[in-house]
PDB file of C-alpha atoms in Angstrom:
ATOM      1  CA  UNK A 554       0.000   0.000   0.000  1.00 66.00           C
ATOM      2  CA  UNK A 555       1.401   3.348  -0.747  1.00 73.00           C
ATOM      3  CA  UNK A 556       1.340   6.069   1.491  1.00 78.00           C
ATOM      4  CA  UNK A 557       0.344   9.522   1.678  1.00 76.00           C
ATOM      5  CA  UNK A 558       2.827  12.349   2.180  1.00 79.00           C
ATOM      6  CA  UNK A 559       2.861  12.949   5.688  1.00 88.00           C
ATOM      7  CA  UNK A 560       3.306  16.336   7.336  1.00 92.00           C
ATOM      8  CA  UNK A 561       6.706  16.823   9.508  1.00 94.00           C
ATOM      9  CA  UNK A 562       3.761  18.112  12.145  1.00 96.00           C
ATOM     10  CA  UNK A 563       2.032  14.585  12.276  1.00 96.00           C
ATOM     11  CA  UNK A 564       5.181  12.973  12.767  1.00 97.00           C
ATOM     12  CA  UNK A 565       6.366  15.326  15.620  1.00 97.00           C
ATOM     13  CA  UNK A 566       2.921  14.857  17.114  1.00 98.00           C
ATOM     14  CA  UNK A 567       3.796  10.594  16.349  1.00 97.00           C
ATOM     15  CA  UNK A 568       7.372  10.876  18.427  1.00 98.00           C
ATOM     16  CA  UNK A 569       5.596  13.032  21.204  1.00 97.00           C
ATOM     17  CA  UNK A 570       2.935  10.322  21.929  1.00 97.00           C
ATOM     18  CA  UNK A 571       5.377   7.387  21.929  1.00 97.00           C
ATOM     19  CA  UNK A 572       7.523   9.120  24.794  1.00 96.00           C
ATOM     20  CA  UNK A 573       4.481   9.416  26.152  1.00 96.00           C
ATOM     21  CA  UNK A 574       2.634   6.484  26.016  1.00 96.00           C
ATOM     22  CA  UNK A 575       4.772   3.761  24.135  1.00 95.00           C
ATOM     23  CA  UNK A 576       8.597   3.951  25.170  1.00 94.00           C
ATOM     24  CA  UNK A 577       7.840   2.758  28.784  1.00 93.00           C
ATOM     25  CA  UNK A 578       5.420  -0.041  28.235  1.00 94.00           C
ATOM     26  CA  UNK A 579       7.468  -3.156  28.504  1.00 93.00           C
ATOM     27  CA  UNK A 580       6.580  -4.085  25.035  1.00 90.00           C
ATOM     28  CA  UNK A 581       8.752  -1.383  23.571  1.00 92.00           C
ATOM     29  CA  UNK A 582      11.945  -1.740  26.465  1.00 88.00           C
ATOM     30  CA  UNK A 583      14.001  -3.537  24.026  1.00 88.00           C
ATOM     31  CA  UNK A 584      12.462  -2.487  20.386  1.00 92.00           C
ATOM     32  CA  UNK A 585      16.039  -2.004  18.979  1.00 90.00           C
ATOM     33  CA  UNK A 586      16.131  -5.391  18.986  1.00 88.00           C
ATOM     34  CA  UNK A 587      13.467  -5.960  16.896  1.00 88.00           C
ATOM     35  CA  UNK A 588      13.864  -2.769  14.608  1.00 90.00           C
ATOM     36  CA  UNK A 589      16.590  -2.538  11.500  1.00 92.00           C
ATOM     37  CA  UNK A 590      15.927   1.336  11.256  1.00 94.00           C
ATOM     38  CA  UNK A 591      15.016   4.280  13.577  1.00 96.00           C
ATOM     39  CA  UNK A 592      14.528   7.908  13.609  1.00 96.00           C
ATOM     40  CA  UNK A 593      17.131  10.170  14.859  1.00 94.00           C
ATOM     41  CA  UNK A 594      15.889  13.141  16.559  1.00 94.00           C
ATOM     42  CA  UNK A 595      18.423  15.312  19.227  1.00 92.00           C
ATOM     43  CA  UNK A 596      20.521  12.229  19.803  1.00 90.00           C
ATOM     44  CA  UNK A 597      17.187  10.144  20.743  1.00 93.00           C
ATOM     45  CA  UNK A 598      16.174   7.046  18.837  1.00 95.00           C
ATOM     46  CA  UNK A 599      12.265   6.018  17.656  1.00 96.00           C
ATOM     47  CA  UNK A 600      11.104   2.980  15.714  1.00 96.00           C
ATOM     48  CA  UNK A 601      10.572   4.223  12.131  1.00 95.00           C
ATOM     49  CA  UNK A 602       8.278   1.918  10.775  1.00 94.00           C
ATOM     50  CA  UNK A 603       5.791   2.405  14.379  1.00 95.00           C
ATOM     51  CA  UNK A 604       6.730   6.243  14.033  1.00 96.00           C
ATOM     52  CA  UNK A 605       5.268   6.750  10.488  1.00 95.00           C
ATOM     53  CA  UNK A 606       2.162   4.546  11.420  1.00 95.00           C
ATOM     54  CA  UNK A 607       1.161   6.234  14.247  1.00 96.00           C
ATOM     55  CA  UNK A 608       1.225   9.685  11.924  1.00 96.00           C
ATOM     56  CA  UNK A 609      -0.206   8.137   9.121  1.00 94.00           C
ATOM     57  CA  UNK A 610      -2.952   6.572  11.175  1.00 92.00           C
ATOM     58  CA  UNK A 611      -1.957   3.273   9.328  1.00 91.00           C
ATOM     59  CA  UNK A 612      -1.962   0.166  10.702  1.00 92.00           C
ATOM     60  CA  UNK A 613       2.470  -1.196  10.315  1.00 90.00           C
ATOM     61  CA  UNK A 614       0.740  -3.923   8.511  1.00 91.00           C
ATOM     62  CA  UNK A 615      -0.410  -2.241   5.827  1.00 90.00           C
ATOM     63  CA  UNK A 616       3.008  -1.028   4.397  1.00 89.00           C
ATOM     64  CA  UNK A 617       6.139  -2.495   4.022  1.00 86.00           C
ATOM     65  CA  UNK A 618       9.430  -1.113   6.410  1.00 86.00           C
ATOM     66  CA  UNK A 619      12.588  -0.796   5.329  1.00 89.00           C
ATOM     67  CA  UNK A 620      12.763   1.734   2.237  1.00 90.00           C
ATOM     68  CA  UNK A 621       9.393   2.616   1.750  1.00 89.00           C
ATOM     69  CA  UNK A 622       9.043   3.311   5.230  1.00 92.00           C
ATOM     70  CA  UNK A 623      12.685   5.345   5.363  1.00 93.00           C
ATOM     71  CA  UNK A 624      11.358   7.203   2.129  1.00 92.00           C
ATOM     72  CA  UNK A 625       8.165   8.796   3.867  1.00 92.00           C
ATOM     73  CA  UNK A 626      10.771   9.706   6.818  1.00 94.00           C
ATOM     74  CA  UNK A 627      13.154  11.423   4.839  1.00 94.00           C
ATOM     75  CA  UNK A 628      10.940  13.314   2.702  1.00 92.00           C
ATOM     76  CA  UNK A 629       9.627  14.743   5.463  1.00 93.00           C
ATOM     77  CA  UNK A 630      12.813  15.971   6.710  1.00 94.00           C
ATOM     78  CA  UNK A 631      13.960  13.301   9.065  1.00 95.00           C
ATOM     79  CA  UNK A 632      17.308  11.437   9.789  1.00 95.00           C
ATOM     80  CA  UNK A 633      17.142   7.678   9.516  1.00 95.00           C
ATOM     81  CA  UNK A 634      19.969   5.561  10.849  1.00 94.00           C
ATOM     82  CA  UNK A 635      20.536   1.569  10.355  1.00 92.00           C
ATOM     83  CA  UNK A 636      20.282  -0.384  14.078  1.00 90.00           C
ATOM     84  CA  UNK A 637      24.083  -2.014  13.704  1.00 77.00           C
ATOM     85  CA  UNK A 638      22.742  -4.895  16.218  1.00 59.00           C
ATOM     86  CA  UNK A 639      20.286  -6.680  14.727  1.00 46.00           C
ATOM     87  CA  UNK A 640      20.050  -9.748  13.701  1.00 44.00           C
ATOM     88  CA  UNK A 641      17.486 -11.975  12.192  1.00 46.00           C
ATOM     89  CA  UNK A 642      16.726 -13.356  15.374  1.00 45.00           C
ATOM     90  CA  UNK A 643      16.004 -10.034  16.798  1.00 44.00           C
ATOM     91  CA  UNK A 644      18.733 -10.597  19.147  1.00 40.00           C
ATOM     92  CA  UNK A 645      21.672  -8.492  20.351  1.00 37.00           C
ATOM     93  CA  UNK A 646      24.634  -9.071  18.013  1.00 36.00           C
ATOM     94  CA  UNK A 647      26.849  -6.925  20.452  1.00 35.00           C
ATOM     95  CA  UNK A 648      29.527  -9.667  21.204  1.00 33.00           C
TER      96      UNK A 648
END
């Protein structure tokens, strides 16, 4: 499914509410584990693929990750790094 173009606004509302209500839940205390990409903002990491759902009101199963997710980021003005530890296990690959 493709995507709308998504305001920087709706994604800055998206990382407010998942400091809020998402990054303590214990379901989202190790995400970087599960996550190949995240947004960068002022040194602080978000899951990019959760990130652009929660502003595009889009269920994460309805688009793919990955580039089409990183796209919509960018566009929009955002830094996207690569999560070094993953693996496909979703486990630490640290040591």
């Amino acid at each position: 499914m493709a995507l709308p173009p998504i305001q920087r606004e709706n994604i800055f509302e998206a990382l407010k509410a998942f400091d809020e209500s998402f990054r303590h839940q214990p379901e989202w205390q190790d995400w970087e584990r599960r996550y190949e990409y995240a947004i960068n903002v002022s040194g602080r990491r978000y899951p990019a693929k959760q990130i652009l759902s929660m502003a595009a009101n889009t269920p994460p199963s309805e688009f793919s990750g990955g580039e089409q997710t990183n796209k919509s980021l960018r566009d929009a003005g955002f830094k996207i790094v690569e999560i070094s530890n993953v693996t496909e296990e979703g486990k630490s690959n640290d040591g």
